[in-house]
Coordinates of C-alpha atoms and ligand atoms in Angstrom, one line a residue:
M1 CA -24.2 12.9 12.8
H2 CA -27.5 10.3 14.1
V3 CA -26.6 8.2 17.1
G4 CA -24.9 5.8 16.2
A5 CA -23.8 6.4 13.3
P6 CA -19.4 6.5 12.6
A7 CA -18.4 9.8 11.4
P8 CA -17.7 8.6 7.7
R9 CA -13.9 8.6 6.6
P10 CA -12.6 11.8 5.6
A11 CA -10.7 13.2 3.2
W12 CA -7.2 15.5 3.8
T13 CA -7.0 18.9 2.2
P14 CA -4.6 19.5 -0.4
A15 CA -2.7 20.8 2.4
E16 CA -2.8 18.4 4.6
G17 CA -1.6 15.9 2.3
A18 CA 1.5 18.0 1.6
A19 CA 2.5 18.4 4.9
R20 CA 2.0 14.9 5.4
V21 CA 4.7 14.0 2.2
R22 CA 6.7 17.0 2.8
S23 CA 7.5 15.6 6.2
L24 CA 7.3 11.6 5.1
F25 CA 10.2 12.5 3.1
A26 CA 12.2 15.0 5.4
R27 CA 12.7 12.0 7.7
T28 CA 13.1 9.5 4.6
F29 CA 15.5 11.4 2.2
G30 CA 17.0 14.6 4.1
P31 CA 15.2 18.2 5.0
T32 CA 15.0 19.5 1.2
P33 CA 12.1 20.9 1.0
E34 CA 12.1 23.6 -1.9
E35 CA 12.9 20.8 -4.2
V36 CA 10.5 18.9 -3.5
G37 CA 7.5 18.9 -5.6
V38 CA 4.2 17.8 -4.4
W39 CA 1.3 16.0 -6.8
S40 CA -1.8 13.9 -5.7
A41 CA -4.7 11.9 -7.4
P42 CA -8.4 11.3 -6.6
G43 CA -9.6 7.0 -5.8
R44 CA -12.8 6.6 -7.5
V45 CA -16.3 4.8 -7.2
N46 CA -18.3 3.7 -10.3
V47 CA -22.0 4.6 -10.7
V48 CA -22.3 2.5 -12.9
G49 CA -21.0 0.7 -15.5
E50 CA -18.9 -2.7 -14.1
H51 CA -17.1 -5.1 -15.9
T52 CA -17.8 -3.5 -18.5
D53 CA -14.5 -1.9 -19.6
Y54 CA -12.5 -5.1 -21.1
N55 CA -15.2 -5.5 -22.9
A56 CA -15.5 -2.1 -24.8
G57 CA -18.2 -1.0 -22.8
L58 CA -19.5 2.4 -21.1
C59 CA -19.1 2.7 -17.3
L60 CA -19.6 6.2 -15.2
P61 CA -16.8 6.9 -12.6
V62 CA -16.7 9.5 -10.3
A63 CA -13.3 10.3 -8.6
L64 CA -13.2 11.0 -4.8
E65 CA -11.7 13.9 -2.6
H66 CA -9.9 10.8 -0.8
R67 CA -6.0 11.3 -2.8
T68 CA -2.7 9.6 -2.9
F69 CA -0.1 12.1 -2.3
V70 CA 3.8 11.8 -3.9
A71 CA 6.2 14.1 -2.7
L72 CA 9.5 13.5 -6.0
R73 CA 12.8 14.7 -6.0
P74 CA 13.6 14.1 -9.6
R75 CA 17.6 12.3 -10.1
D76 CA 19.6 12.4 -13.0
D77 CA 19.9 8.8 -12.8
D78 CA 17.6 5.9 -12.9
R79 CA 17.9 5.3 -9.5
V80 CA 14.2 5.5 -7.0
R81 CA 14.3 5.1 -4.2
L82 CA 11.0 4.7 -2.6
A83 CA 8.9 5.3 1.0
S84 CA 5.4 4.7 1.5
A85 CA 3.6 5.6 5.1
Q86 CA 1.1 2.8 4.5
E87 CA 4.2 0.1 3.7
P88 CA 7.4 -0.8 5.9
G89 CA 10.7 0.2 4.5
V90 CA 12.8 2.0 1.7
R91 CA 12.4 0.6 -1.4
E92 CA 15.4 0.6 -4.2
L93 CA 15.4 -0.4 -7.9
D94 CA 17.3 0.7 -11.7
L95 CA 14.9 2.1 -14.2
A96 CA 17.4 0.1 -16.4
D97 CA 16.4 -3.3 -14.7
V98 CA 11.8 -3.0 -15.1
A99 CA 10.9 -5.3 -16.9
P100 CA 7.5 -7.6 -16.4
G101 CA 8.3 -9.9 -14.2
T102 CA 11.3 -7.8 -12.3
V103 CA 9.7 -5.5 -9.8
D104 CA 8.4 -7.1 -6.5
G105 CA 5.5 -5.6 -4.5
W106 CA 4.1 -2.2 -4.6
P107 CA 7.2 -0.3 -6.3
A108 CA 5.5 -2.4 -9.3
Y109 CA 3.1 -0.2 -9.5
V110 CA 5.4 3.0 -9.9
A111 CA 8.1 1.5 -11.4
G112 CA 6.1 0.7 -14.0
V113 CA 4.6 4.2 -14.1
A114 CA 8.1 5.1 -15.4
W115 CA 8.4 2.7 -17.4
A116 CA 5.4 3.1 -19.5
L117 CA 6.3 5.8 -20.2
R118 CA 10.1 5.7 -21.2
E119 CA 8.8 2.9 -23.8
A120 CA 5.9 5.6 -25.2
G121 CA 9.7 7.5 -25.6
H122 CA 9.8 10.0 -23.2
P123 CA 12.9 11.3 -20.8
V124 CA 12.0 9.4 -17.3
R125 CA 14.8 9.6 -15.2
G126 CA 15.3 8.4 -11.8
F127 CA 13.7 9.8 -8.9
D128 CA 13.4 9.5 -5.2
A129 CA 9.4 9.7 -3.8
V130 CA 7.1 9.0 -0.6
V131 CA 3.7 8.7 -0.6
D132 CA 0.4 8.8 1.5
S133 CA -3.1 8.0 1.3
C134 CA -6.2 8.3 2.6
V135 CA -7.8 6.4 -0.2
P136 CA -9.2 3.1 1.0
Y137 CA -6.4 0.7 0.5
G138 CA -7.8 -3.3 -1.5
A139 CA -11.4 -1.8 -1.3
G140 CA -12.8 -1.3 -5.0
L141 CA -11.7 2.5 -5.0
S142 CA -8.9 1.7 -6.1
S143 CA -5.5 3.2 -4.5
S144 CA -4.1 1.3 -7.2
A145 CA -5.1 3.8 -10.3
A146 CA -4.6 6.6 -7.8
I147 CA -0.6 5.9 -7.0
E148 CA -0.5 5.3 -10.6
C149 CA -1.6 8.4 -11.9
A150 CA -0.1 10.4 -8.7
F151 CA 3.4 9.6 -10.2
A152 CA 2.2 9.7 -13.5
V153 CA 1.0 13.7 -13.5
A154 CA 4.6 14.1 -11.1
L155 CA 7.1 12.6 -13.6
D156 CA 5.4 14.6 -16.4
D157 CA 5.6 17.7 -14.8
V158 CA 9.1 17.5 -13.6
A159 CA 10.1 15.9 -17.2
G160 CA 8.2 18.5 -18.1
L161 CA 6.4 16.4 -21.2
G162 CA 3.3 18.5 -20.6
L163 CA 1.1 15.9 -21.0
A164 CA -1.3 16.5 -18.3
D165 CA -1.4 19.8 -19.2
D166 CA -5.0 18.9 -22.1
D167 CA -7.0 16.1 -20.9
A168 CA -5.6 13.8 -25.2
G169 CA -2.4 14.1 -23.3
R170 CA -4.1 12.8 -19.5
A171 CA -5.3 10.3 -22.1
T172 CA -2.1 9.0 -23.0
L173 CA -1.0 9.2 -19.6
A174 CA -3.9 7.2 -18.1
A175 CA -2.7 5.0 -20.8
A176 CA 0.8 4.4 -19.7
C177 CA -1.1 3.7 -15.7
V178 CA -2.8 0.7 -17.7
R179 CA 0.6 -1.0 -19.1
A180 CA 2.1 -0.5 -15.4
E181 CA -0.6 -2.5 -13.8
N182 CA -1.5 -4.9 -16.5
E183 CA 2.5 -5.9 -17.5
I184 CA 4.3 -4.7 -14.5
A185 CA 2.3 -5.4 -12.0
G186 CA 0.4 -8.0 -13.1
A187 CA -2.8 -6.7 -12.3
P188 CA -5.2 -7.9 -16.0
T189 CA -7.5 -5.0 -14.7
G190 CA -8.9 -3.0 -17.6
G191 CA -8.8 1.2 -17.8
M192 CA -11.4 2.7 -15.6
D193 CA -9.9 3.5 -13.0
Q194 CA -7.0 5.5 -14.8
S195 CA -8.9 7.6 -17.0
A196 CA -11.4 8.1 -13.7
S197 CA -8.0 9.0 -12.0
L198 CA -6.5 11.6 -14.5
R199 CA -9.6 12.6 -16.4
C200 CA -12.6 13.0 -14.1
T201 CA -13.8 16.7 -13.0
A202 CA -15.5 18.6 -10.0
G203 CA -18.8 18.1 -9.9
H204 CA -19.2 15.6 -12.9
A205 CA -19.1 11.7 -13.3
L206 CA -16.9 10.3 -16.1
L207 CA -18.1 8.6 -19.7
L208 CA -16.4 6.1 -20.6
D209 CA -16.5 4.2 -24.0
C210 CA -14.1 2.1 -23.3
R211 CA -14.3 1.1 -28.0
P212 CA -10.6 0.8 -29.0
G213 CA -9.5 3.2 -30.9
L214 CA -12.2 6.3 -30.7
S215 CA -10.4 10.0 -30.1
P216 CA -10.0 11.1 -26.4
A217 CA -12.8 13.2 -27.1
D218 CA -14.7 10.4 -28.5
A219 CA -13.7 8.6 -25.3
A220 CA -14.5 10.0 -22.0
T221 CA -17.2 12.7 -21.7
G222 CA -17.9 14.6 -18.4
V223 CA -21.6 14.8 -17.3
P224 CA -22.7 16.9 -14.8
F225 CA -23.5 15.0 -11.1
D226 CA -23.9 17.2 -8.4
L227 CA -25.1 15.7 -6.0
A228 CA -24.8 18.0 -3.6
A229 CA -27.4 20.7 -4.9
A230 CA -29.8 17.6 -5.4
G231 CA -30.9 17.3 -2.4
L232 CA -28.9 13.4 -3.0
A233 CA -25.2 11.7 -1.7
L234 CA -23.9 8.8 -2.2
L235 CA -22.9 6.4 0.4
V236 CA -19.6 4.1 0.2
I237 CA -19.7 1.2 2.2
D238 CA -16.0 -0.4 2.1
T239 CA -17.4 -3.9 3.3
R240 CA -13.2 -4.5 4.2
A241 CA -14.0 -8.1 3.5
E242 CA -10.9 -9.7 2.2
H243 CA -10.9 -12.0 -0.1
Q244 CA -8.5 -14.9 -1.8
L245 CA -8.4 -15.7 -5.1
V246 CA -9.6 -12.4 -6.4
D247 CA -7.2 -11.9 -9.0
G248 CA -7.7 -15.3 -11.2
Q249 CA -11.5 -14.6 -10.9
Y250 CA -11.1 -11.5 -13.0
A251 CA -8.9 -12.6 -15.0
D252 CA -11.3 -15.8 -15.5
R253 CA -14.6 -13.0 -16.3
R254 CA -12.3 -11.8 -18.7
R255 CA -11.5 -14.1 -20.3
T256 CA -14.8 -15.8 -20.5
C257 CA -16.2 -13.5 -22.2
E258 CA -13.6 -12.8 -24.9
E259 CA -14.3 -16.3 -25.6
A260 CA -18.5 -15.2 -26.3
A261 CA -17.3 -12.5 -27.7
A262 CA -15.1 -15.2 -30.5
A263 CA -17.8 -17.5 -30.4
L264 CA -20.7 -15.0 -31.9
G265 CA -18.1 -14.0 -34.5
L266 CA -17.8 -9.9 -32.8
P267 CA -14.5 -8.2 -31.7
H268 CA -15.8 -7.8 -28.1
L269 CA -19.2 -7.6 -26.6
R270 CA -19.7 -3.9 -26.9
A271 CA -21.3 -4.8 -30.2
L272 CA -24.0 -7.0 -29.0
A273 CA -25.3 -3.5 -27.0
D274 CA -24.7 -1.9 -29.8
D275 CA -27.8 -3.9 -32.2
D276 CA -30.7 -4.1 -31.8
P277 CA -33.0 -5.1 -28.6
G278 CA -33.5 -8.7 -30.0
A279 CA -29.3 -9.1 -30.9
L280 CA -28.8 -10.5 -27.1
D281 CA -31.7 -12.8 -27.1
V282 CA -30.0 -14.4 -30.5
A283 CA -26.9 -14.1 -29.2
L284 CA -27.8 -16.3 -25.8
D285 CA -28.9 -19.0 -27.7
K286 CA -26.3 -19.1 -29.8
L287 CA -24.4 -19.8 -26.4
T288 CA -24.2 -22.9 -25.2
D289 CA -22.5 -23.0 -21.7
D290 CA -24.7 -21.1 -19.5
V291 CA -21.8 -19.9 -17.5
A292 CA -20.5 -18.2 -20.4
R293 CA -24.4 -17.4 -21.1
R294 CA -25.2 -15.2 -18.2
R295 CA -21.4 -13.4 -17.9
V296 CA -22.8 -12.2 -21.6
R297 CA -26.4 -11.1 -19.9
H298 CA -24.8 -8.9 -17.6
V299 CA -22.4 -7.5 -19.7
V300 CA -24.6 -6.6 -22.4
T301 CA -27.4 -5.1 -20.0
E302 CA -25.0 -3.3 -17.8
I303 CA -24.1 -1.1 -21.0
G304 CA -27.7 -0.8 -21.3
R305 CA -27.7 0.5 -17.9
V306 CA -25.2 2.6 -17.8
R307 CA -27.3 5.0 -20.9
E308 CA -30.2 4.7 -18.3
V309 CA -28.3 6.8 -15.7
V310 CA -26.7 9.1 -17.4
A311 CA -30.2 9.8 -19.4
L312 CA -31.4 10.5 -15.8
V313 CA -28.7 12.1 -14.7
D314 CA -28.6 14.8 -17.9
A315 CA -32.4 15.0 -17.1
G316 CA -32.0 16.4 -13.8
L317 CA -33.5 12.7 -12.3
A318 CA -30.9 11.7 -10.5
H319 CA -33.0 10.7 -7.7
E320 CA -34.4 8.1 -10.2
I321 CA -31.3 6.0 -10.6
G322 CA -31.9 4.3 -7.4
P323 CA -33.9 1.6 -9.3
L324 CA -30.8 0.9 -12.3
L325 CA -27.8 0.9 -9.3
D326 CA -30.4 -1.9 -7.1
A327 CA -30.5 -4.4 -11.2
S328 CA -27.1 -3.8 -11.9
H329 CA -26.3 -5.1 -7.9
A330 CA -28.8 -8.1 -9.2
S331 CA -26.8 -9.0 -12.4
L332 CA -23.4 -8.2 -10.8
R333 CA -24.7 -11.2 -8.1
D334 CA -26.3 -13.3 -10.0
D335 CA -25.3 -13.5 -13.5
Y336 CA -21.9 -12.3 -13.1
E337 CA -21.1 -13.9 -9.5
V338 CA -18.9 -11.8 -8.1
S339 CA -20.6 -10.1 -5.1
C340 CA -20.4 -12.0 -1.8
R341 CA -22.3 -12.3 1.5
E342 CA -21.1 -9.0 2.9
L343 CA -21.8 -6.7 -0.3
D344 CA -25.2 -8.1 -0.1
L345 CA -25.4 -7.4 3.1
A346 CA -24.7 -3.7 2.8
V347 CA -26.8 -3.4 -0.5
E348 CA -29.8 -5.3 1.5
A349 CA -29.6 -3.5 4.7
A350 CA -28.9 0.2 2.6
R351 CA -31.9 -0.2 0.9
D352 CA -33.9 -1.3 4.2
A353 CA -33.1 1.7 6.1
G354 CA -34.3 3.9 3.3
A355 CA -31.2 4.3 0.1
L356 CA -32.8 5.2 -3.0
G357 CA -30.3 2.2 -4.5
A358 CA -27.3 0.2 -4.0
R359 CA -25.1 -1.2 -5.3
M360 CA -21.7 -3.8 -5.0
T361 CA -19.3 -1.8 -7.1
G362 CA -15.2 -2.5 -8.6
G363 CA -14.1 -5.5 -9.4
G364 CA -16.3 -7.8 -6.5
F365 CA -15.5 -10.7 -3.6
G366 CA -15.4 -8.2 -1.4
G367 CA -14.5 -3.8 -1.2
S368 CA -16.9 -1.4 -1.6
A369 CA -21.0 -0.8 -1.6
I370 CA -22.5 2.2 -2.7
A371 CA -25.9 3.4 -2.2
L372 CA -27.5 6.7 -3.3
V373 CA -29.4 8.3 0.0
R374 CA -31.1 11.6 0.5
A375 CA -28.4 14.0 1.4
A376 CA -30.4 13.9 5.4
D377 CA -30.8 9.5 5.2
A378 CA -26.9 9.4 4.5
S379 CA -25.9 8.8 8.3
R380 CA -29.1 7.5 9.3
V381 CA -28.9 4.6 6.7
G382 CA -24.6 3.9 7.1
A383 CA -25.8 4.0 11.0
A384 CA -28.0 0.6 9.7
V385 CA -25.6 -1.4 7.4
V386 CA -22.9 -0.7 10.6
A387 CA -25.4 -2.3 12.7
A388 CA -26.3 -5.1 10.5
F389 CA -22.9 -6.2 10.1
A390 CA -22.3 -6.5 13.6
A391 CA -25.4 -8.7 14.3
A392 CA -23.8 -10.6 11.3
G393 CA -21.2 -11.1 13.4
L394 CA -18.6 -9.2 10.4
T395 CA -15.9 -7.0 10.9
A396 CA -17.4 -2.9 11.0
P397 CA -17.6 -1.9 7.7
D398 CA -15.7 1.6 7.5
L399 CA -17.7 4.7 5.2
L400 CA -17.2 7.8 3.3
L401 CA -19.2 9.6 1.1
A402 CA -18.0 10.3 -2.5
T403 CA -18.3 14.0 -3.7
P404 CA -18.1 14.5 -7.3
S405 CA -13.7 15.7 -7.6
G406 CA -10.8 17.2 -10.0
P407 CA -8.5 15.1 -11.1
A408 CA -4.3 14.5 -11.1
G409 CA -2.4 17.2 -10.8
R410 CA 0.2 19.1 -8.8
T411 CA -0.5 20.0 -5.3
A412 CA 2.2 22.2 -3.9
Ligands
ADP1 P1 -7.6 -1.0 -5.3 O1 -6.9 -0.4 -6.4 O2 -9.1 -1.6 -4.8 O3 -7.6 -0.7 -3.5 P2 -6.1 -2.5 -5.6 O4 -5.0 -4.1 -5.5 O5 -6.1 -2.4 -6.9 O6 -6.8 -2.5 -4.6 O7 -4.4 -1.9 -5.1 C1 -3.7 -1.9 -4.1 C2 -2.0 -2.1 -4.4 O8 -2.2 -0.6 -4.8 C3 -2.1 -1.9 -3.0 O9 -1.2 -3.6 -2.5 C4 -0.4 -1.7 -3.5 O10 0.5 -2.6 -3.4 C5 -0.9 -0.8 -4.2 N1 -1.0 1.1 -3.7 C6 -2.0 1.7 -3.4 N2 -2.0 3.1 -2.7 C7 -0.6 2.5 -2.6 C8 -0.2 3.3 -1.5 N3 -0.3 4.3 -0.4 N4 1.2 3.3 -1.3 C9 2.2 2.1 -1.5 N5 1.1 1.0 -2.1 C10 0.1 1.3 -2.5
MG2 MG1 -7.2 -0.9 -8.1

């Protein structure tokens, strides 16, 4: 490592994650290692295409090496008992009681998945389970999808549903996880995170087309994205900035987009991105509200940037996507207004230290930024960002490297 650079937060190996949850399970529910399977699911980072998923747009996530692990033992009643290494205590609930608004706190992400699978007609029963994770919490790297998707593949497996066996089934599991997050956890997020965690493959990014009604095969395409082979690295900077009102801001952006689409007589803003290049200007002229105009401009130009990034990556030119990442950040900061001081600082410091491009990633108002760097520069760029945060009197950021990794599945 470069002198002064903090080591990037390592991912646990599958064996390490499995050992941790097995040990926690034994401490929580008693030693029954043979009956306890282990499943895991990755967090994700989005390369480009932010706030586009709920606009039927395009996005390009990669699954992280960092995963959430679940040890689970099925029950033959509807009781659920849960513990997490990241949360205090043991939580208990009955699946028959789960409905929107009934589950407080983190168990909503778990109970919601079981609830959504049952709503879809699958014979899911109760379980005893524990969770541990090396996905940073609330950092915009989707620890929420990681916990949902780890439980989705676990419940699929123990109920013998077979949905995780092919990509179409995984799309069904992802839809259940989205319902869990939207309706039981009460977070109005789009579908990118769950699709990434269930459907990404190692060495690839996942091009997601979020138009409703597409077949699973048309909605998700693996894009070879072997950063190491290209001599590149994707540095993730978790700013550890915590901001209030995040959920309200997200819902507000979503509503503005939906209202703008309705005002334009469109089913969703994606329709504008598929039209000829002049259509955006015509639409912007029709919108009277300046805020709505800027929100629409972000969404439509961002969908275009996803297309340009994929074209470059497909042509073996991943090292040329930096300016598109920079443009994405500017659009999110100025037009969509979801950046913050810490994210702007991370991006600027990374670029000043030689990153090829950098942008905030995830919903915004804190969370993480990404910087595309030459692999040999990763430590230097990381150290420069850490130094810039120290100079600004901010909490030290956490660093990790995004290695495009495989999807949720059985681990042990
Ligand atoms: P992000 O998905 O960006 O990490 P979210 O706010 O969407 O942030 O999700 C974080 C929430 O998900 C946590 O507050 C908690 O309720 C739940 N969660 C995620 N991982 C775990 C875990 N390992 N154990 C318990 N709850 C978890
Ligand atoms: Mg989340």
